[in-house]
PDB file of C-alpha atoms in Angstrom:
ATOM      1  CA  UNK A  21       8.916  -7.811 -18.017  1.00  0.00           C
ATOM      2  CA  UNK A  22       5.481  -6.282 -17.478  1.00  0.00           C
ATOM      3  CA  UNK A  23       4.721  -5.844 -13.770  1.00  0.00           C
ATOM      4  CA  UNK A  24       1.557  -3.734 -13.943  1.00  0.00           C
ATOM      5  CA  UNK A  25      -1.438  -3.834 -16.317  1.00  0.00           C
ATOM      6  CA  UNK A  26      -3.516  -0.635 -16.408  1.00  0.00           C
ATOM      7  CA  UNK A  27      -7.015  -1.123 -17.805  1.00  0.00           C
ATOM      8  CA  UNK A  28      -9.479   1.582 -18.801  1.00  0.00           C
ATOM      9  CA  UNK A  29     -13.123   0.793 -18.079  1.00  0.00           C
ATOM     10  CA  UNK A  30     -15.763   2.381 -20.351  1.00  0.00           C
ATOM     11  CA  UNK A  31     -15.204   1.301 -23.942  1.00  0.00           C
ATOM     12  CA  UNK A  32     -12.413  -1.037 -22.846  1.00  0.00           C
ATOM     13  CA  UNK A  33     -13.040  -3.451 -19.968  1.00  0.00           C
ATOM     14  CA  UNK A  34     -16.788  -2.871 -20.015  1.00  0.00           C
ATOM     15  CA  UNK A  35     -18.967  -4.069 -22.869  1.00  0.00           C
ATOM     16  CA  UNK A  36     -21.484  -1.689 -24.420  1.00  0.00           C
ATOM     17  CA  UNK A  37     -24.026  -2.784 -21.802  1.00  0.00           C
ATOM     18  CA  UNK A  38     -21.481  -1.876 -19.064  1.00  0.00           C
ATOM     19  CA  UNK A  39     -20.856  -5.443 -17.984  1.00  0.00           C
ATOM     20  CA  UNK A  40     -17.605  -7.426 -17.755  1.00  0.00           C
ATOM     21  CA  UNK A  41     -17.493 -10.514 -19.943  1.00  0.00           C
ATOM     22  CA  UNK A  42     -16.731 -13.887 -18.412  1.00  0.00           C
ATOM     23  CA  UNK A  43     -13.593 -14.202 -20.518  1.00  0.00           C
ATOM     24  CA  UNK A  44     -12.316 -10.824 -19.294  1.00  0.00           C
ATOM     25  CA  UNK A  45     -12.942 -11.919 -15.698  1.00  0.00           C
ATOM     26  CA  UNK A  46     -11.186 -15.257 -16.181  1.00  0.00           C
ATOM     27  CA  UNK A  47      -8.089 -13.841 -17.861  1.00  0.00           C
ATOM     28  CA  UNK A  48      -7.742 -11.035 -15.319  1.00  0.00           C
ATOM     29  CA  UNK A  49      -8.020 -13.616 -12.526  1.00  0.00           C
ATOM     30  CA  UNK A  50      -5.261 -15.628 -14.200  1.00  0.00           C
ATOM     31  CA  UNK A  51      -3.061 -12.528 -14.559  1.00  0.00           C
ATOM     32  CA  UNK A  52      -3.469 -11.837 -10.844  1.00  0.00           C
ATOM     33  CA  UNK A  53      -1.888 -15.208 -10.061  1.00  0.00           C
ATOM     34  CA  UNK A  54       1.302 -14.270 -11.881  1.00  0.00           C
ATOM     35  CA  UNK A  55       4.226 -13.287  -9.653  1.00  0.00           C
ATOM     36  CA  UNK A  56       4.752  -9.520  -9.348  1.00  0.00           C
ATOM     37  CA  UNK A  57       1.895  -8.561 -11.723  1.00  0.00           C
ATOM     38  CA  UNK A  58      -0.561  -5.897 -10.546  1.00  0.00           C
ATOM     39  CA  UNK A  59      -3.921  -5.104 -12.147  1.00  0.00           C
ATOM     40  CA  UNK A  60      -4.906  -1.429 -11.970  1.00  0.00           C
ATOM     41  CA  UNK A  61      -8.250  -0.121 -13.170  1.00  0.00           C
ATOM     42  CA  UNK A  62      -7.433   3.281 -14.662  1.00  0.00           C
ATOM     43  CA  UNK A  63     -10.554   5.267 -15.465  1.00  0.00           C
ATOM     44  CA  UNK A  64     -12.285   8.607 -15.583  1.00  0.00           C
ATOM     45  CA  UNK A  65     -15.020   7.259 -13.325  1.00  0.00           C
ATOM     46  CA  UNK A  66     -15.304   8.335  -9.687  1.00  0.00           C
ATOM     47  CA  UNK A  67     -14.901   5.697  -6.981  1.00  0.00           C
ATOM     48  CA  UNK A  68     -18.672   5.144  -6.729  1.00  0.00           C
ATOM     49  CA  UNK A  69     -18.753   3.921 -10.319  1.00  0.00           C
ATOM     50  CA  UNK A  70     -15.819   1.551  -9.811  1.00  0.00           C
ATOM     51  CA  UNK A  71     -16.466  -0.232  -6.509  1.00  0.00           C
ATOM     52  CA  UNK A  72     -19.089  -2.727  -7.795  1.00  0.00           C
ATOM     53  CA  UNK A  73     -16.688  -3.842 -10.530  1.00  0.00           C
ATOM     54  CA  UNK A  74     -13.833  -4.248  -8.036  1.00  0.00           C
ATOM     55  CA  UNK A  75     -15.975  -6.702  -6.135  1.00  0.00           C
ATOM     56  CA  UNK A  76     -16.951  -8.497  -9.336  1.00  0.00           C
ATOM     57  CA  UNK A  77     -13.265  -8.901 -10.259  1.00  0.00           C
ATOM     58  CA  UNK A  78     -12.468  -9.864  -6.653  1.00  0.00           C
ATOM     59  CA  UNK A  79     -10.004  -6.987  -6.469  1.00  0.00           C
ATOM     60  CA  UNK A  80     -11.403  -6.003  -3.073  1.00  0.00           C
ATOM     61  CA  UNK A  81      -9.611  -9.082  -1.758  1.00  0.00           C
ATOM     62  CA  UNK A  82      -6.284  -7.981  -3.225  1.00  0.00           C
ATOM     63  CA  UNK A  83      -3.723  -5.334  -2.369  1.00  0.00           C
ATOM     64  CA  UNK A  84      -4.184  -3.637  -5.732  1.00  0.00           C
ATOM     65  CA  UNK A  85      -4.702   0.027  -6.615  1.00  0.00           C
ATOM     66  CA  UNK A  86      -7.230   2.015  -8.603  1.00  0.00           C
ATOM     67  CA  UNK A  87      -6.712   5.228 -10.568  1.00  0.00           C
ATOM     68  CA  UNK A  88      -9.949   7.184 -10.860  1.00  0.00           C
ATOM     69  CA  UNK A  89     -11.057  10.632 -12.038  1.00  0.00           C
ATOM     70  CA  UNK A  90      -8.535  10.420 -14.911  1.00  0.00           C
ATOM     71  CA  UNK A  91      -5.665  10.427 -12.446  1.00  0.00           C
ATOM     72  CA  UNK A  92      -6.872  12.875  -9.820  1.00  0.00           C
ATOM     73  CA  UNK A  93      -7.642  10.164  -7.256  1.00  0.00           C
ATOM     74  CA  UNK A  94      -5.689   6.989  -6.456  1.00  0.00           C
ATOM     75  CA  UNK A  95      -6.848   4.510  -3.826  1.00  0.00           C
ATOM     76  CA  UNK A  96      -6.162   1.004  -2.601  1.00  0.00           C
ATOM     77  CA  UNK A  97      -8.737  -1.569  -3.739  1.00  0.00           C
ATOM     78  CA  UNK A  98      -8.935  -3.550  -0.491  1.00  0.00           C
ATOM     79  CA  UNK A  99      -8.747  -0.909   2.240  1.00  0.00           C
ATOM     80  CA  UNK A 100      -9.929   2.082   0.124  1.00  0.00           C
ATOM     81  CA  UNK A 101      -6.976   4.001   1.580  1.00  0.00           C
ATOM     82  CA  UNK A 102      -6.232   7.093  -0.515  1.00  0.00           C
ATOM     83  CA  UNK A 103      -2.739   7.174  -1.974  1.00  0.00           C
ATOM     84  CA  UNK A 104      -3.084  10.488  -3.827  1.00  0.00           C
ATOM     85  CA  UNK A 105      -5.778  13.106  -4.325  1.00  0.00           C
ATOM     86  CA  UNK A 106      -5.708  16.276  -6.402  1.00  0.00           C
ATOM     87  CA  UNK A 107      -8.561  18.719  -5.876  1.00  0.00           C
ATOM     88  CA  UNK A 108      -9.718  20.929  -8.762  1.00  0.00           C
ATOM     89  CA  UNK A 109      -8.691  24.583  -8.682  1.00  0.00           C
ATOM     90  CA  UNK A 110     -11.990  26.502  -8.669  1.00  0.00           C
ATOM     91  CA  UNK A 111     -10.627  30.035  -9.075  1.00  0.00           C
ATOM     92  CA  UNK A 112     -12.065  30.167 -12.615  1.00  0.00           C
ATOM     93  CA  UNK A 113     -15.318  28.413 -11.733  1.00  0.00           C
ATOM     94  CA  UNK A 114     -17.492  31.536 -12.087  1.00  0.00           C
ATOM     95  CA  UNK A 115     -16.129  32.101 -15.594  1.00  0.00           C
ATOM     96  CA  UNK A 116     -16.624  28.426 -16.481  1.00  0.00           C
ATOM     97  CA  UNK A 117     -20.217  28.419 -15.241  1.00  0.00           C
ATOM     98  CA  UNK A 118     -21.003  31.600 -17.178  1.00  0.00           C
ATOM     99  CA  UNK A 119     -19.761  30.147 -20.477  1.00  0.00           C
ATOM    100  CA  UNK A 120     -21.568  26.835 -19.927  1.00  0.00           C
ATOM    101  CA  UNK A 121     -24.826  28.635 -19.176  1.00  0.00           C
ATOM    102  CA  UNK A 122     -24.445  30.937 -22.171  1.00  0.00           C
ATOM    103  CA  UNK A 123     -24.139  27.977 -24.547  1.00  0.00           C
ATOM    104  CA  UNK A 124     -26.650  25.756 -22.722  1.00  0.00           C
ATOM    105  CA  UNK A 125     -24.067  23.124 -21.800  1.00  0.00           C
ATOM    106  CA  UNK A 126     -24.648  20.857 -18.813  1.00  0.00           C
ATOM    107  CA  UNK A 127     -21.953  21.360 -16.178  1.00  0.00           C
ATOM    108  CA  UNK A 128     -21.331  18.855 -13.433  1.00  0.00           C
ATOM    109  CA  UNK A 129     -18.679  18.708 -10.714  1.00  0.00           C
ATOM    110  CA  UNK A 130     -17.485  15.257  -9.693  1.00  0.00           C
ATOM    111  CA  UNK A 131     -16.177  14.439  -6.237  1.00  0.00           C
ATOM    112  CA  UNK A 132     -15.207  11.274  -4.397  1.00  0.00           C
ATOM    113  CA  UNK A 133     -18.749  10.116  -3.662  1.00  0.00           C
ATOM    114  CA  UNK A 134     -21.156  12.433  -5.482  1.00  0.00           C
ATOM    115  CA  UNK A 135     -21.848  14.398  -8.645  1.00  0.00           C
ATOM    116  CA  UNK A 136     -22.946  18.019  -8.467  1.00  0.00           C
ATOM    117  CA  UNK A 137     -25.059  20.105 -10.810  1.00  0.00           C
ATOM    118  CA  UNK A 138     -23.487  23.568 -10.641  1.00  0.00           C
ATOM    119  CA  UNK A 139     -25.773  26.616 -10.830  1.00  0.00           C
ATOM    120  CA  UNK A 140     -28.275  24.923 -13.124  1.00  0.00           C
ATOM    121  CA  UNK A 141     -31.144  22.462 -13.112  1.00  0.00           C
ATOM    122  CA  UNK A 142     -29.758  19.000 -13.963  1.00  0.00           C
ATOM    123  CA  UNK A 143     -30.368  17.924 -17.546  1.00  0.00           C
ATOM    124  CA  UNK A 144     -31.494  14.418 -18.445  1.00  0.00           C
ATOM    125  CA  UNK A 145     -27.968  13.661 -19.651  1.00  0.00           C
ATOM    126  CA  UNK A 146     -26.504  14.756 -16.311  1.00  0.00           C
ATOM    127  CA  UNK A 147     -28.986  12.572 -14.423  1.00  0.00           C
ATOM    128  CA  UNK A 148     -28.073   9.606 -16.616  1.00  0.00           C
ATOM    129  CA  UNK A 149     -24.325  10.124 -16.170  1.00  0.00           C
ATOM    130  CA  UNK A 150     -24.682  10.245 -12.384  1.00  0.00           C
ATOM    131  CA  UNK A 151     -26.744   7.061 -12.515  1.00  0.00           C
ATOM    132  CA  UNK A 152     -24.128   5.313 -14.668  1.00  0.00           C
ATOM    133  CA  UNK A 153     -21.426   5.969 -12.054  1.00  0.00           C
ATOM    134  CA  UNK A 154     -23.800   5.100  -9.205  1.00  0.00           C
ATOM    135  CA  UNK A 155     -23.447   8.520  -7.572  1.00  0.00           C
ATOM    136  CA  UNK A 156     -26.049  10.867  -6.087  1.00  0.00           C
ATOM    137  CA  UNK A 157     -26.606  14.067  -8.063  1.00  0.00           C
ATOM    138  CA  UNK A 158     -26.719  17.119  -5.814  1.00  0.00           C
ATOM    139  CA  UNK A 159     -27.718  20.613  -6.940  1.00  0.00           C
ATOM    140  CA  UNK A 160     -25.386  23.425  -5.867  1.00  0.00           C
ATOM    141  CA  UNK A 161     -25.483  27.179  -6.250  1.00  0.00           C
ATOM    142  CA  UNK A 162     -22.314  28.797  -7.537  1.00  0.00           C
ATOM    143  CA  UNK A 163     -21.536  29.991  -4.016  1.00  0.00           C
ATOM    144  CA  UNK A 164     -21.926  26.462  -2.640  1.00  0.00           C
ATOM    145  CA  UNK A 165     -19.851  25.016  -5.476  1.00  0.00           C
ATOM    146  CA  UNK A 166     -16.974  27.355  -4.644  1.00  0.00           C
ATOM    147  CA  UNK A 167     -16.863  25.732  -1.214  1.00  0.00           C
ATOM    148  CA  UNK A 168     -17.127  22.145  -2.492  1.00  0.00           C
ATOM    149  CA  UNK A 169     -14.280  19.749  -3.278  1.00  0.00           C
ATOM    150  CA  UNK A 170     -14.244  18.448  -6.855  1.00  0.00           C
ATOM    151  CA  UNK A 171     -11.708  16.315  -8.668  1.00  0.00           C
ATOM    152  CA  UNK A 172     -12.952  17.331 -12.096  1.00  0.00           C
ATOM    153  CA  UNK A 173     -15.679  19.094 -14.051  1.00  0.00           C
ATOM    154  CA  UNK A 174     -17.789  17.502 -16.760  1.00  0.00           C
ATOM    155  CA  UNK A 175     -19.383  19.354 -19.656  1.00  0.00           C
ATOM    156  CA  UNK A 176     -22.238  17.134 -20.840  1.00  0.00           C
ATOM    157  CA  UNK A 177     -24.113  17.543 -24.114  1.00  0.00           C
ATOM    158  CA  UNK A 178     -24.620  15.912 -27.494  1.00  0.00           C
ATOM    159  CA  UNK A 179     -21.398  15.203 -29.422  1.00  0.00           C
ATOM    160  CA  UNK A 180     -22.239  17.807 -32.079  1.00  0.00           C
ATOM    161  CA  UNK A 181     -22.873  20.515 -29.484  1.00  0.00           C
ATOM    162  CA  UNK A 182     -19.649  19.703 -27.626  1.00  0.00           C
ATOM    163  CA  UNK A 183     -17.714  19.778 -30.917  1.00  0.00           C
ATOM    164  CA  UNK A 184     -18.738  23.415 -31.341  1.00  0.00           C
ATOM    165  CA  UNK A 185     -18.230  24.245 -27.655  1.00  0.00           C
ATOM    166  CA  UNK A 186     -14.664  22.920 -27.709  1.00  0.00           C
ATOM    167  CA  UNK A 187     -13.796  25.374 -30.464  1.00  0.00           C
ATOM    168  CA  UNK A 188     -14.639  28.419 -28.327  1.00  0.00           C
ATOM    169  CA  UNK A 189     -12.896  27.424 -25.106  1.00  0.00           C
ATOM    170  CA  UNK A 190     -10.558  30.208 -23.957  1.00  0.00           C
ATOM    171  CA  UNK A 191      -6.877  29.479 -24.477  1.00  0.00           C
ATOM    172  CA  UNK A 192      -6.230  30.368 -20.838  1.00  0.00           C
ATOM    173  CA  UNK A 193      -8.374  27.395 -19.811  1.00  0.00           C
ATOM    174  CA  UNK A 194      -6.176  25.040 -21.792  1.00  0.00           C
ATOM    175  CA  UNK A 195      -3.110  26.600 -20.188  1.00  0.00           C
ATOM    176  CA  UNK A 196      -4.498  26.148 -16.683  1.00  0.00           C
ATOM    177  CA  UNK A 197      -6.393  22.870 -17.023  1.00  0.00           C
ATOM    178  CA  UNK A 198      -6.134  19.463 -18.634  1.00  0.00           C
ATOM    179  CA  UNK A 199      -9.186  19.331 -20.925  1.00  0.00           C
ATOM    180  CA  UNK A 200     -10.011  16.088 -22.701  1.00  0.00           C
ATOM    181  CA  UNK A 201     -12.917  14.523 -24.568  1.00  0.00           C
ATOM    182  CA  UNK A 202     -13.324  11.216 -22.740  1.00  0.00           C
ATOM    183  CA  UNK A 203     -16.491  10.238 -24.623  1.00  0.00           C
ATOM    184  CA  UNK A 204     -18.552  11.778 -27.386  1.00  0.00           C
ATOM    185  CA  UNK A 205     -20.904  13.482 -24.947  1.00  0.00           C
ATOM    186  CA  UNK A 206     -18.359  14.203 -22.190  1.00  0.00           C
ATOM    187  CA  UNK A 207     -15.701  16.912 -22.061  1.00  0.00           C
ATOM    188  CA  UNK A 208     -13.642  16.691 -18.884  1.00  0.00           C
ATOM    189  CA  UNK A 209     -11.627  19.361 -17.087  1.00  0.00           C
ATOM    190  CA  UNK A 210      -8.987  18.701 -14.419  1.00  0.00           C
ATOM    191  CA  UNK A 211      -5.996  20.587 -13.080  1.00  0.00           C
ATOM    192  CA  UNK A 212      -3.130  20.906 -15.519  1.00  0.00           C
ATOM    193  CA  UNK A 213      -0.690  18.004 -15.198  1.00  0.00           C
ATOM    194  CA  UNK A 214      -3.338  15.470 -14.243  1.00  0.00           C
ATOM    195  CA  UNK A 215      -3.794  12.530 -16.591  1.00  0.00           C
ATOM    196  CA  UNK A 216      -3.610   8.758 -16.465  1.00  0.00           C
ATOM    197  CA  UNK A 217       0.079   8.608 -17.382  1.00  0.00           C
ATOM    198  CA  UNK A 218       1.074  10.962 -14.570  1.00  0.00           C
ATOM    199  CA  UNK A 219      -1.016   8.937 -12.123  1.00  0.00           C
ATOM    200  CA  UNK A 220       0.612   5.706 -13.293  1.00  0.00           C
ATOM    201  CA  UNK A 221       4.033   7.275 -12.830  1.00  0.00           C
ATOM    202  CA  UNK A 222       3.088   8.357  -9.312  1.00  0.00           C
ATOM    203  CA  UNK A 223       1.739   4.903  -8.482  1.00  0.00           C
ATOM    204  CA  UNK A 224       4.752   3.303 -10.119  1.00  0.00           C
ATOM    205  CA  UNK A 225       7.120   5.346  -7.986  1.00  0.00           C
ATOM    206  CA  UNK A 226       5.241   4.146  -4.901  1.00  0.00           C
ATOM    207  CA  UNK A 227       5.370   0.498  -6.039  1.00  0.00           C
ATOM    208  CA  UNK A 228       8.894   0.746  -7.546  1.00  0.00           C
ATOM    209  CA  UNK A 229       7.556  -0.082 -11.025  1.00  0.00           C
ATOM    210  CA  UNK A 230       8.743   2.117 -13.930  1.00  0.00           C
ATOM    211  CA  UNK A 231       6.388   3.071 -16.756  1.00  0.00           C
ATOM    212  CA  UNK A 232       8.520   0.921 -19.061  1.00  0.00           C
ATOM    213  CA  UNK A 233       7.380  -2.149 -17.078  1.00  0.00           C
ATOM    214  CA  UNK A 234       3.699  -1.341 -17.485  1.00  0.00           C
ATOM    215  CA  UNK A 235       1.084  -2.370 -20.016  1.00  0.00           C
ATOM    216  CA  UNK A 236      -1.964  -0.171 -20.660  1.00  0.00           C
ATOM    217  CA  UNK A 237      -5.187  -0.889 -22.549  1.00  0.00           C
ATOM    218  CA  UNK A 238      -7.592   1.868 -23.615  1.00  0.00           C
ATOM    219  CA  UNK A 239      -9.906   3.328 -26.224  1.00  0.00           C
ATOM    220  CA  UNK A 240     -10.352   7.085 -25.735  1.00  0.00           C
ATOM    221  CA  UNK A 241      -8.609  10.424 -25.937  1.00  0.00           C
ATOM    222  CA  UNK A 242      -8.078  10.377 -22.171  1.00  0.00           C
ATOM    223  CA  UNK A 243      -6.021   7.195 -22.622  1.00  0.00           C
ATOM    224  CA  UNK A 244      -3.524   8.695 -25.058  1.00  0.00           C
ATOM    225  CA  UNK A 245      -0.941   9.779 -22.488  1.00  0.00           C
ATOM    226  CA  UNK A 246      -0.767   6.415 -20.760  1.00  0.00           C
ATOM    227  CA  UNK A 247      -0.727   4.407 -23.998  1.00  0.00           C
ATOM    228  CA  UNK A 248       2.123   6.603 -25.228  1.00  0.00           C
ATOM    229  CA  UNK A 249       4.195   6.489 -22.034  1.00  0.00           C
ATOM    230  CA  UNK A 250       4.006   2.862 -20.889  1.00  0.00           C
ATOM    231  CA  UNK A 251       6.216   0.072 -22.128  1.00  0.00           C
ATOM    232  CA  UNK A 252       3.419  -1.729 -23.959  1.00  0.00           C
ATOM    233  CA  UNK A 253       0.360   0.253 -25.035  1.00  0.00           C
ATOM    234  CA  UNK A 254      -2.666  -1.499 -26.547  1.00  0.00           C
ATOM    235  CA  UNK A 255      -5.581   0.147 -28.360  1.00  0.00           C
ATOM    236  CA  UNK A 256      -9.030  -1.400 -28.564  1.00  0.00           C
ATOM    237  CA  UNK A 257     -10.513  -2.089 -31.994  1.00  0.00           C
ATOM    238  CA  UNK A 258     -13.169   0.514 -31.113  1.00  0.00           C
ATOM    239  CA  UNK A 259     -10.548   3.088 -30.049  1.00  0.00           C
ATOM    240  CA  UNK A 260     -10.333   6.571 -31.508  1.00  0.00           C
ATOM    241  CA  UNK A 261      -7.936   6.822 -34.497  1.00  0.00           C
ATOM    242  CA  UNK A 262      -5.472   9.017 -32.577  1.00  0.00           C
ATOM    243  CA  UNK A 263      -5.001   6.277 -29.987  1.00  0.00           C
ATOM    244  CA  UNK A 264      -4.587   3.532 -32.563  1.00  0.00           C
ATOM    245  CA  UNK A 265      -1.901   5.623 -34.269  1.00  0.00           C
ATOM    246  CA  UNK A 266       0.399   5.606 -31.221  1.00  0.00           C
ATOM    247  CA  UNK A 267      -0.369   2.172 -29.728  1.00  0.00           C
ATOM    248  CA  UNK A 268       2.145  -0.650 -30.083  1.00  0.00           C
ATOM    249  CA  UNK A 269      -0.620  -3.204 -30.560  1.00  0.00           C
ATOM    250  CA  UNK A 270      -4.338  -3.451 -31.208  1.00  0.00           C
ATOM    251  CA  UNK A 271      -6.823  -5.882 -29.741  1.00  0.00           C
ATOM    252  CA  UNK A 272     -10.463  -6.720 -30.437  1.00  0.00           C
ATOM    253  CA  UNK A 273     -13.358  -4.515 -29.359  1.00  0.00           C
ATOM    254  CA  UNK A 274     -14.869  -4.077 -25.910  1.00  0.00           C
ATOM    255  CA  UNK A 275     -17.797  -6.220 -27.066  1.00  0.00           C
ATOM    256  CA  UNK A 276     -15.437  -9.002 -28.145  1.00  0.00           C
ATOM    257  CA  UNK A 277     -13.249  -9.613 -25.060  1.00  0.00           C
ATOM    258  CA  UNK A 278     -10.589  -7.122 -26.130  1.00  0.00           C
ATOM    259  CA  UNK A 279      -8.968  -6.842 -22.696  1.00  0.00           C
ATOM    260  CA  UNK A 280      -8.697 -10.608 -22.271  1.00  0.00           C
ATOM    261  CA  UNK A 281      -7.300 -11.023 -25.780  1.00  0.00           C
ATOM    262  CA  UNK A 282      -4.718  -8.269 -25.199  1.00  0.00           C
ATOM    263  CA  UNK A 283      -3.485  -9.904 -22.005  1.00  0.00           C
ATOM    264  CA  UNK A 284      -3.328 -13.327 -23.659  1.00  0.00           C
ATOM    265  CA  UNK A 285      -1.376 -11.852 -26.592  1.00  0.00           C
ATOM    266  CA  UNK A 286       1.081 -10.259 -24.133  1.00  0.00           C
ATOM    267  CA  UNK A 287       1.537 -13.570 -22.292  1.00  0.00           C
ATOM    268  CA  UNK A 288       2.355 -15.257 -25.602  1.00  0.00           C
ATOM    269  CA  UNK A 289       4.927 -12.562 -26.377  1.00  0.00           C
ATOM    270  CA  UNK A 290       6.525 -13.127 -22.976  1.00  0.00           C
ATOM    271  CA  UNK A 291       6.969 -16.818 -23.748  1.00  0.00           C
ATOM    272  CA  UNK A 292       8.675 -16.207 -27.111  1.00  0.00           C
TER     273      UNK A 292
END
């Protein structure tokens, strides 16, 4: 029996215009009426980019939880009480900034309520990303950044430029950090051991819900761990091939009510 449904946001719950379809809203509302079923938004977004959607889904009236920053930050949807928070290790920040500057890659730190341009003038893409997640963009020197709390770093550039940049990342970075391409123009860096599956396990331990009793719906590389580890993993039609390859089921695209259709399909399976 599924007791928790984890839903990614960008490319999954949200349509291409970053809205939630009426069908997605209706089906999620119906799922919330089911006994012992929790709805958990599970996203790379910071809290600022999630709160308006919580209100739209009426999750601010419920005792539900939200996993943000790809698992680095977990909070309660109604009270905003923080259940877990993992702050980025910045001991290699000087080295990271130097490589980003050398290859002209935008570098942004992301905290609970703000985005930060680190030791560089914000690019247009950085400004847009901060606007998308409804967060202020604050410029920091390297010295200031070393004293600031981040949950993750974002490398922001065109997909082709990030493809090349990924190939030259030092192996020690991959050993010390979880590095994942969440979108074509975003490469994310968090502490090693942080991902959506680990956050779901932590939340599940708190709620006494095992991963095997969870359903997850996603589309990107940062969804792979949770789709692989939960009891019922669903890939969007627009998901990356690697995610489709490990998912137990596939639903329609984010522009065609994929989340709603996945939940309805699961409900039908439960009745069989």
